[in-house]
PDB file of C-alpha atoms in Angstrom:
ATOM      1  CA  UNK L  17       9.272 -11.316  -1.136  1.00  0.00           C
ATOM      2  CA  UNK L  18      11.044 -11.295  -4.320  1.00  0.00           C
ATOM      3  CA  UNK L  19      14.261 -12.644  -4.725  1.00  0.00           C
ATOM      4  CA  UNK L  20      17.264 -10.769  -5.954  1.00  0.00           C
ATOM      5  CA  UNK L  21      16.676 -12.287  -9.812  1.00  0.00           C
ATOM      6  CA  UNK L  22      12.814 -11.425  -9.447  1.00  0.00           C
ATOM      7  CA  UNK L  23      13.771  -7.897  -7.974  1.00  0.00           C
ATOM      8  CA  UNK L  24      15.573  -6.863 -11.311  1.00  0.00           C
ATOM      9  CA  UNK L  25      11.782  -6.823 -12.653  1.00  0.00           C
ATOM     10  CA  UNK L  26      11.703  -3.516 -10.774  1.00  0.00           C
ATOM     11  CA  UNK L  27      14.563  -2.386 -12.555  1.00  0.00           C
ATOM     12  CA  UNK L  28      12.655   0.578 -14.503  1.00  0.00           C
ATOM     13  CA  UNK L  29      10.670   1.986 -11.634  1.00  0.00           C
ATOM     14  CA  UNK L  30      13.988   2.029  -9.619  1.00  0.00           C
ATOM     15  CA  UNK L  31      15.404   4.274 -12.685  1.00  0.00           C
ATOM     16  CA  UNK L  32      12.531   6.336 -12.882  1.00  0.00           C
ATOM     17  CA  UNK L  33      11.932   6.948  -9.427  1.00  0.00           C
ATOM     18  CA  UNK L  34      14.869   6.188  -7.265  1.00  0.00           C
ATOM     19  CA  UNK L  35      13.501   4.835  -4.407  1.00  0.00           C
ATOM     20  CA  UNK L  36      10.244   2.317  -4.199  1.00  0.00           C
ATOM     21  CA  UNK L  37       8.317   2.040  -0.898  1.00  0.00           C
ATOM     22  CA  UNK L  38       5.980  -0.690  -0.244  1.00  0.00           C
ATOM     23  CA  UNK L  39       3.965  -0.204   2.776  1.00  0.00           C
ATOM     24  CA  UNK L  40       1.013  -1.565   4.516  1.00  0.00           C
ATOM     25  CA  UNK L  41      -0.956  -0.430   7.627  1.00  0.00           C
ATOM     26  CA  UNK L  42      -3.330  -2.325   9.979  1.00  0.00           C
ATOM     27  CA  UNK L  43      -6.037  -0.139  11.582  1.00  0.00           C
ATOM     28  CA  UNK L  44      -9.137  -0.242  13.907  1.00  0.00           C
ATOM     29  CA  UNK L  45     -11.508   0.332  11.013  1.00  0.00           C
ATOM     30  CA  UNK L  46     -12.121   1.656   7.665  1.00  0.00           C
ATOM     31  CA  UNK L  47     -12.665   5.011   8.327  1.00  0.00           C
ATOM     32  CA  UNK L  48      -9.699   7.355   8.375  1.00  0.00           C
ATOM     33  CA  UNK L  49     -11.064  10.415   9.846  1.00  0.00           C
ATOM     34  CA  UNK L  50     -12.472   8.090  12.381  1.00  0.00           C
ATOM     35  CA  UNK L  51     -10.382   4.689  12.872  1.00  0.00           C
ATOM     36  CA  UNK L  52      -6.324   5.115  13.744  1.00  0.00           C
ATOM     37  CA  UNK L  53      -2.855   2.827  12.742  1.00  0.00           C
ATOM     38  CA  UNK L  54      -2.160  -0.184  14.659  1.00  0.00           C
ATOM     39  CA  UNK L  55       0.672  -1.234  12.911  1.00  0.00           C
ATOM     40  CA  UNK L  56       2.714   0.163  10.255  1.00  0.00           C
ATOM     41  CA  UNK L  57       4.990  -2.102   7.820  1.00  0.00           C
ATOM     42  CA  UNK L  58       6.873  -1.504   4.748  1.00  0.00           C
ATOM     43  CA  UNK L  59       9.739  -2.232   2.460  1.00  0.00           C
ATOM     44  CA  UNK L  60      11.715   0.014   0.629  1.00  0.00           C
ATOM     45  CA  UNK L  61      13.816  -0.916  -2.475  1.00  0.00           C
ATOM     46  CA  UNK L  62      16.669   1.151  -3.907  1.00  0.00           C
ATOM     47  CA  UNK L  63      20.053   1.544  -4.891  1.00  0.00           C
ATOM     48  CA  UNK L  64      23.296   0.616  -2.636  1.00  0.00           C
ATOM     49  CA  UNK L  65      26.045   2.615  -3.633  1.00  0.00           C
ATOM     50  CA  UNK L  66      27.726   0.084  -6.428  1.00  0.00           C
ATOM     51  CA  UNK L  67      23.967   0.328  -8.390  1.00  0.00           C
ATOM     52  CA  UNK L  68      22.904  -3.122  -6.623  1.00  0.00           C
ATOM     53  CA  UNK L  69      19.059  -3.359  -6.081  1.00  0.00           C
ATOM     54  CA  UNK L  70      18.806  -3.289  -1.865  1.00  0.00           C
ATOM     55  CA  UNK L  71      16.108  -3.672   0.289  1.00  0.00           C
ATOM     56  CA  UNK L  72      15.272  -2.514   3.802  1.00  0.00           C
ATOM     57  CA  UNK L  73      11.966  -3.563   6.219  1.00  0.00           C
ATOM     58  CA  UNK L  74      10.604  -1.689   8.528  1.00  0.00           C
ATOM     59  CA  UNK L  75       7.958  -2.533  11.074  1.00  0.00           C
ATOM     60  CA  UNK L  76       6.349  -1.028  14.248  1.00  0.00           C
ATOM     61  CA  UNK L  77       3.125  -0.722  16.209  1.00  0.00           C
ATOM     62  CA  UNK L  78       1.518   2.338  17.839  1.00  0.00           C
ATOM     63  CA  UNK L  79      -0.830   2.154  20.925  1.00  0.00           C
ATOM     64  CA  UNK L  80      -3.807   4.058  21.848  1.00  0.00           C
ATOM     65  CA  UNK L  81      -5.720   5.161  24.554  1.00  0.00           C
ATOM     66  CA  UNK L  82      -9.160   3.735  23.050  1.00  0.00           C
ATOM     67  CA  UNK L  83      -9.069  -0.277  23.113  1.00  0.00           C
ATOM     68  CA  UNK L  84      -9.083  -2.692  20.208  1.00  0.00           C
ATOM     69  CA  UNK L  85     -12.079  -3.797  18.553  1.00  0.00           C
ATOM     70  CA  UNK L  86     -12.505  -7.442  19.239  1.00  0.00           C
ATOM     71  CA  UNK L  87     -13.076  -8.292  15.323  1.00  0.00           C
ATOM     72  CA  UNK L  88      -9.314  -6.670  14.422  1.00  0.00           C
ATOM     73  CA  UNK L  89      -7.887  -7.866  17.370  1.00  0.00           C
ATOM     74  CA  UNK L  90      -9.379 -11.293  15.908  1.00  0.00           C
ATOM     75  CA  UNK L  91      -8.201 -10.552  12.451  1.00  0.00           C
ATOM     76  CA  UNK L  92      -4.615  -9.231  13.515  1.00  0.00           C
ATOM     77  CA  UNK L  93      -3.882 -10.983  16.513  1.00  0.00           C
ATOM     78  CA  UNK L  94      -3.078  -7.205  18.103  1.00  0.00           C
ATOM     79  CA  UNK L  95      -3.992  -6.816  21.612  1.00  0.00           C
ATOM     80  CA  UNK L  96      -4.517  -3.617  23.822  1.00  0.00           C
ATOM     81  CA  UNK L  97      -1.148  -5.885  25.570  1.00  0.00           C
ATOM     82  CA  UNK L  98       1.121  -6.031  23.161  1.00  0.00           C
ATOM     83  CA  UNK L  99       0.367  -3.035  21.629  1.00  0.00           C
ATOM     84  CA  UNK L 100       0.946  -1.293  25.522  1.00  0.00           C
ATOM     85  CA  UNK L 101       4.093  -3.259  25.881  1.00  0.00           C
ATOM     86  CA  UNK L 102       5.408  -2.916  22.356  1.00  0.00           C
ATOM     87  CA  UNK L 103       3.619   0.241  20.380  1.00  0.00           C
ATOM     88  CA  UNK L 104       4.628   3.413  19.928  1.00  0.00           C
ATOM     89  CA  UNK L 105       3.425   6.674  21.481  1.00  0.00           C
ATOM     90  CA  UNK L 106       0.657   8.211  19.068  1.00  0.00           C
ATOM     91  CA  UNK L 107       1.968  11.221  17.940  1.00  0.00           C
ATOM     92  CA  UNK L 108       5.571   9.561  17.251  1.00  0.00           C
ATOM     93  CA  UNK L 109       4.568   6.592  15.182  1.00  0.00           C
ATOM     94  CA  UNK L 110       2.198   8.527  12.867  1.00  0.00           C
ATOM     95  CA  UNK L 111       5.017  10.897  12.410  1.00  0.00           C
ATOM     96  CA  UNK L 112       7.446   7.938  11.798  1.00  0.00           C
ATOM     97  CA  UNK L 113       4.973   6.847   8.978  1.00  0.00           C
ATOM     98  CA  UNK L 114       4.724  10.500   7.429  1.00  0.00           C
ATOM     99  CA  UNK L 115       8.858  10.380   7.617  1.00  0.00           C
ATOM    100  CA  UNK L 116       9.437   6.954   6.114  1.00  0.00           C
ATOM    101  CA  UNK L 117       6.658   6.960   3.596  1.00  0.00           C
ATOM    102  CA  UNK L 118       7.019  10.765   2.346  1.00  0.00           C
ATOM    103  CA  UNK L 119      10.476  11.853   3.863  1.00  0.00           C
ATOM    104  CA  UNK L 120      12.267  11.891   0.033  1.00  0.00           C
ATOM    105  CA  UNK L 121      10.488  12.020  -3.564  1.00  0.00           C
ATOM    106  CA  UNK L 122       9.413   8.027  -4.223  1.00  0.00           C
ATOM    107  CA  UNK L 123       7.628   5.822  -6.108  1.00  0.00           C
ATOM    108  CA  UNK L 124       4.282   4.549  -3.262  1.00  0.00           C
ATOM    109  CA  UNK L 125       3.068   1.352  -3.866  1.00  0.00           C
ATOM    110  CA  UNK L 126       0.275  -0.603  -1.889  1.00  0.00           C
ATOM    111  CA  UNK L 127      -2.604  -3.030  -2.227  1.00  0.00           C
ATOM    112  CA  UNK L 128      -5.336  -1.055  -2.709  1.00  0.00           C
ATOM    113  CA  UNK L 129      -3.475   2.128  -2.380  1.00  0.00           C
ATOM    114  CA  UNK L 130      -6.644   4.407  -1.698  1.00  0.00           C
ATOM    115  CA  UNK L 131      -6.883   2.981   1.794  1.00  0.00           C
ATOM    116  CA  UNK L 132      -3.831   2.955   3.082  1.00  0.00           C
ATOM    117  CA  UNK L 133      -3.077   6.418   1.816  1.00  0.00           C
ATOM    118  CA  UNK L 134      -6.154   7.815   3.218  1.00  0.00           C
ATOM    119  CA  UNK L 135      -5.269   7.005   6.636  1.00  0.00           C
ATOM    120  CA  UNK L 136      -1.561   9.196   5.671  1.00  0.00           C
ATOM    121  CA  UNK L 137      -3.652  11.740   4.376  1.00  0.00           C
ATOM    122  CA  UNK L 138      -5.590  11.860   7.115  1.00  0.00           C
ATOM    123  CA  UNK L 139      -2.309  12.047   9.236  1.00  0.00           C
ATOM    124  CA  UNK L 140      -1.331  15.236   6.723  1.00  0.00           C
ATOM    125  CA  UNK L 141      -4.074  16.530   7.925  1.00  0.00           C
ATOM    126  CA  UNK L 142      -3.956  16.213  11.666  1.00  0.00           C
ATOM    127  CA  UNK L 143       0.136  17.644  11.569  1.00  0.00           C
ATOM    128  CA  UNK L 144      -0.954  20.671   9.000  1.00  0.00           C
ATOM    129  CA  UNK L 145       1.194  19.160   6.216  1.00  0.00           C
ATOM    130  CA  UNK L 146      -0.901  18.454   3.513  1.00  0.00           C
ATOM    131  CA  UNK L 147       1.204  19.390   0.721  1.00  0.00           C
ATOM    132  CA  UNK L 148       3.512  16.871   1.578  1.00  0.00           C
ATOM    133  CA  UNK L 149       1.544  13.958   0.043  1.00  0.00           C
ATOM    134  CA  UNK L 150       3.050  15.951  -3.176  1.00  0.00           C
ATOM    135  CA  UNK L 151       6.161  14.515  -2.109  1.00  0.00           C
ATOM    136  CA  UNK L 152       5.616  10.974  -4.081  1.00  0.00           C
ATOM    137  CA  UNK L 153       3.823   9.407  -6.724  1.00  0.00           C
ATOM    138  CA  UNK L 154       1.734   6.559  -5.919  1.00  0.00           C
ATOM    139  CA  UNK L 155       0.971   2.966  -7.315  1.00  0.00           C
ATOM    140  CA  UNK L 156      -2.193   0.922  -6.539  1.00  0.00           C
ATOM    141  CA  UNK L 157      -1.404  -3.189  -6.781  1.00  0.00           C
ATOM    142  CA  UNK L 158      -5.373  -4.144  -6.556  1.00  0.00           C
ATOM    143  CA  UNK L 159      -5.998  -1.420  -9.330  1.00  0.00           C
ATOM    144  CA  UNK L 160      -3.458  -3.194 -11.466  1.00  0.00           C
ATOM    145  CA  UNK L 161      -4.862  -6.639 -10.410  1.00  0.00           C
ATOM    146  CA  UNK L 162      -9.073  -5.532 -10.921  1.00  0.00           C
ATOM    147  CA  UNK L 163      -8.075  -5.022 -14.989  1.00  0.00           C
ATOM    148  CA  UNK L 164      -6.404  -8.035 -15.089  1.00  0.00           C
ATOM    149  CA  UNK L 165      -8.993 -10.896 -13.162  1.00  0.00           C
ATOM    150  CA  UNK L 166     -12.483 -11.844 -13.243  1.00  0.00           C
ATOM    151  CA  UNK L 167     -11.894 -13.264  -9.224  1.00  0.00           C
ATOM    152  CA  UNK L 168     -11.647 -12.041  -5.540  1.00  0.00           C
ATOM    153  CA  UNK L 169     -10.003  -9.403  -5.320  1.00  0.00           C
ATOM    154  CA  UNK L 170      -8.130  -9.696  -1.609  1.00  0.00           C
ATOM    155  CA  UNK L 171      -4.364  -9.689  -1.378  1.00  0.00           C
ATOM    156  CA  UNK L 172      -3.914 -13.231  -0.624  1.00  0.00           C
ATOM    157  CA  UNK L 173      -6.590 -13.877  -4.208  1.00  0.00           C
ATOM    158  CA  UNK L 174      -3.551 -12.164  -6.061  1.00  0.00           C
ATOM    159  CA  UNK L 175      -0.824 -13.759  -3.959  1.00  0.00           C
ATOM    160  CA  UNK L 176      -2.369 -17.132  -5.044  1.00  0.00           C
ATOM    161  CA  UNK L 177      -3.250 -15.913  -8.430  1.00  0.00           C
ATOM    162  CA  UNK L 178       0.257 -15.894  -9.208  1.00  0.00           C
ATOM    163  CA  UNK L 179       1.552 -18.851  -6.525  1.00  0.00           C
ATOM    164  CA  UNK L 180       3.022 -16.665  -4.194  1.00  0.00           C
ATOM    165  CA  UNK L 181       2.875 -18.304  -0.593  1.00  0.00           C
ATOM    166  CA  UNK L 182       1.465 -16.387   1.895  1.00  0.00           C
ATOM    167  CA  UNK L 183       2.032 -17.756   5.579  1.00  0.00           C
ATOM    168  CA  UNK L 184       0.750 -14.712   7.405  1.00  0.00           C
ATOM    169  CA  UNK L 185      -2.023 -12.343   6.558  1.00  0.00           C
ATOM    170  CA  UNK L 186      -2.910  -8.911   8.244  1.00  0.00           C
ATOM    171  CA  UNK L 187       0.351  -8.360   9.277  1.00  0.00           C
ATOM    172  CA  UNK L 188       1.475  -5.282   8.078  1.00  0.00           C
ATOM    173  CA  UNK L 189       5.360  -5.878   7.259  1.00  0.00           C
ATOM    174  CA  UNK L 190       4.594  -9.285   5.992  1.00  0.00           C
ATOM    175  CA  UNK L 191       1.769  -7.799   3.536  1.00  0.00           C
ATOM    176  CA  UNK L 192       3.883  -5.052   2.257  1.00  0.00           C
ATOM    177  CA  UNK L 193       6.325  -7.718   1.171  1.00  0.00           C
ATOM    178  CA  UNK L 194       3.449  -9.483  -0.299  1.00  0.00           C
ATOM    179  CA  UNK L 195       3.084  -7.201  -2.660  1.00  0.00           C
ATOM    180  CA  UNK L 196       6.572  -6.791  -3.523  1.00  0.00           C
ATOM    181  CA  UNK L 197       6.382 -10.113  -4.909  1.00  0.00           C
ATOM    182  CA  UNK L 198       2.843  -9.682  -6.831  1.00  0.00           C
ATOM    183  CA  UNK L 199       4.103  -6.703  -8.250  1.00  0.00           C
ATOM    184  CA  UNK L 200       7.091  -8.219  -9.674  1.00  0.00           C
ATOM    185  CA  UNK L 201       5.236 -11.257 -10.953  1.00  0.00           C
ATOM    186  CA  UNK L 202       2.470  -8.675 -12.455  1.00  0.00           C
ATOM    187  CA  UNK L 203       5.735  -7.010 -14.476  1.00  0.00           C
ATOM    188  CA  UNK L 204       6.782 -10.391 -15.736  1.00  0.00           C
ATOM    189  CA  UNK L 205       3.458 -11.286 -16.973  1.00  0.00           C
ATOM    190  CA  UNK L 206       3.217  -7.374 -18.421  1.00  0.00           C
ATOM    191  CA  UNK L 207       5.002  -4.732 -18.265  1.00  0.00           C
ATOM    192  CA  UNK L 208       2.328  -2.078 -18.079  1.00  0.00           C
ATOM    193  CA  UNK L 209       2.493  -0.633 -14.766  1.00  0.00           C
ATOM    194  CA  UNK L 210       3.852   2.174 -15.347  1.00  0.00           C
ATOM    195  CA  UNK L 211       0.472   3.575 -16.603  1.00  0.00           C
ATOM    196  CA  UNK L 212      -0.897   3.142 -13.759  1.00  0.00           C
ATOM    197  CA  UNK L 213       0.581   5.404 -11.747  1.00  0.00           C
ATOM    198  CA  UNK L 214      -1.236   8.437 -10.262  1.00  0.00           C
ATOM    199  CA  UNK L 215      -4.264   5.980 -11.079  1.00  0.00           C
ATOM    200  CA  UNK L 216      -6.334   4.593  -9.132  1.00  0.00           C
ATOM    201  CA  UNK L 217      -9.707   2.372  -9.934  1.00  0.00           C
ATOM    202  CA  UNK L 218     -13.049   2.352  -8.411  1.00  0.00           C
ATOM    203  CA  UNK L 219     -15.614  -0.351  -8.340  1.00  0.00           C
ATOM    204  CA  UNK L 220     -19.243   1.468  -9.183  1.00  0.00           C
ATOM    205  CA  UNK L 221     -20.844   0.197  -5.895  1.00  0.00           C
ATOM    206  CA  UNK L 222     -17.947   2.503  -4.106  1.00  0.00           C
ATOM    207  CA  UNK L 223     -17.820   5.526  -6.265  1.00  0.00           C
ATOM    208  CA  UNK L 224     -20.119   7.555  -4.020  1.00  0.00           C
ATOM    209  CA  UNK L 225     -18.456   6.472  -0.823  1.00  0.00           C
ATOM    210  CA  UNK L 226     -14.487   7.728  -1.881  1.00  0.00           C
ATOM    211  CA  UNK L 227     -13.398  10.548  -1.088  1.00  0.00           C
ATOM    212  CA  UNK L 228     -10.505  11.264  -3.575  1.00  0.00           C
ATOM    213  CA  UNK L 229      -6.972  11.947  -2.762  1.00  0.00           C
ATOM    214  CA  UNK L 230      -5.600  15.562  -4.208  1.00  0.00           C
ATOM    215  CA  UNK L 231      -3.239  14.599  -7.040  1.00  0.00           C
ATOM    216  CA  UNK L 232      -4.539  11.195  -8.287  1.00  0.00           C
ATOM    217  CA  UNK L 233      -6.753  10.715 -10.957  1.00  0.00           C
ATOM    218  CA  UNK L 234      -9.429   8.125  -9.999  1.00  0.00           C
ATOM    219  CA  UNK L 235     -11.500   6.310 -12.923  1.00  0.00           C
ATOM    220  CA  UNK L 236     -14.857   3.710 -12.497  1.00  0.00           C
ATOM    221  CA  UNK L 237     -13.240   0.218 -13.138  1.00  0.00           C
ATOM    222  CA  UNK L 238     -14.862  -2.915 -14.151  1.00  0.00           C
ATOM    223  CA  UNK L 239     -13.122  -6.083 -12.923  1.00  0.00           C
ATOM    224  CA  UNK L 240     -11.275  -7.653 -16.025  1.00  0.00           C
ATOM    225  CA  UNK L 241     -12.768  -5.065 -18.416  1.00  0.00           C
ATOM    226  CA  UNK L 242     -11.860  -5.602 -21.909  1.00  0.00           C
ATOM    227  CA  UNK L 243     -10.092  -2.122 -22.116  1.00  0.00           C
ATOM    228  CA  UNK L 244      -6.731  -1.396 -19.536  1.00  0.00           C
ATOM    229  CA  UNK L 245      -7.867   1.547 -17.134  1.00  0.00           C
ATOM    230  CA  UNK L 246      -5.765   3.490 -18.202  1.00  0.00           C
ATOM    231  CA  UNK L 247      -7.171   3.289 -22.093  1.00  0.00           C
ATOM    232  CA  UNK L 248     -10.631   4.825 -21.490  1.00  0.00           C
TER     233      UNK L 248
END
């Protein structure tokens, strides 16, 4: 993650918004009326009370009755074990995740923010509270990152698009603070990310497959197109 120098690049969205929450989620599959949350990590930027930029992580895994695909477990290194021994009832860590993502107004920010906020959605959905996802406004990383490269487009492509190390992939906390540090070099090379907020891009082979989230405004993106997203 950033250091305390590089976190001053977030120094604007901290004014505007108060309180930044980077989050990640592992999950069974990519469907998020279908698949659930494995694992939940995050970190949350703010204000201590002298006006210094602080951080705080959070991390924690939820079990399930169903078992663990063997490709995620593969991908994850999550069993049906540790997620018995260690996880979280259900019911309490998705209601953990609406609390810590949605509990106060905030800036949301995640690699490819559609996902992940799906799944919360989805979440909103199951607990009746779907005008909560009102609560925030939300940032997506990989839209940021499609307008700017011609390349893969996976976390760890960014991450070593701007020589941040990664030592662990698909591991929630750990990716959230992944992009922490992609987002602050992405302000350093640009400050533009501000309009990009409430926006989020979509390749043309997906467009048919998304359903959008109430609130943000979702555009057809070309990767490295020679117009910003947020200019057409």
């Amino acid at each position: 993650m950033c250091a305390n120098a590089e976190l001053k690049k977030l120094d604007k969205l901290l004014d505007r918004y108060g309180r930044l929450v980077f989050f990640d989620l592992e999950t069974t599959g990519l469907s998020a009326a279908d698949d659930r949350v494995l694992e939940f990590g995050s970190t949350t930027v703010t204000r201590d009370a002298e006006g210094n930029i602080a951080t705080e992580n959070t991390e924690f895994l939820i079990r399930h009755a169903d078992p663990i695909p063997s490709f995620i477990a593969e991908i994850t290194g999550l069993t049906d074990d540790i997620l018995n021994e260690k996880g979280l009832e259900r019911a309490e860590g998705e209601r953990r995740i609406v609390e810590h993502v949605l509990s106060s107004p905030a800036l949301v920010v995640a690699y490819n923010a559609h996902f992940d906020m799906s799944f919360v959605y989805a979440i909103l959905r199951r607990f009746g509270e779907e005008s909560r996802l009102s609560a925030a406004h939300y940032l997506d990383v990989l839209t940021i990152y499609r307008d700017r490269v011609r390349d893969h487009h996976s976390l760890i492509s960014a991450a070593q698009h701007f020589g941040i190390e990664m030592k662990v992939t698909h591991h929630a906390a750990s990716d959230a603070a992944t992009v922490v540090s992609v987002l602050c070099a992405m302000i350093e090379e640009n400050d533009d990310v501000e309009n990009y907020i409430d926006l989020f891009g979509i390749p043309a082979k997906y467009a048919t497959k998304t359903d959008e989230l109430p609130g943000i405004t979702y555009k057809l993106q070309e990767d490295g197109g020679e117009r910003r997203l947020y200019e057409l």
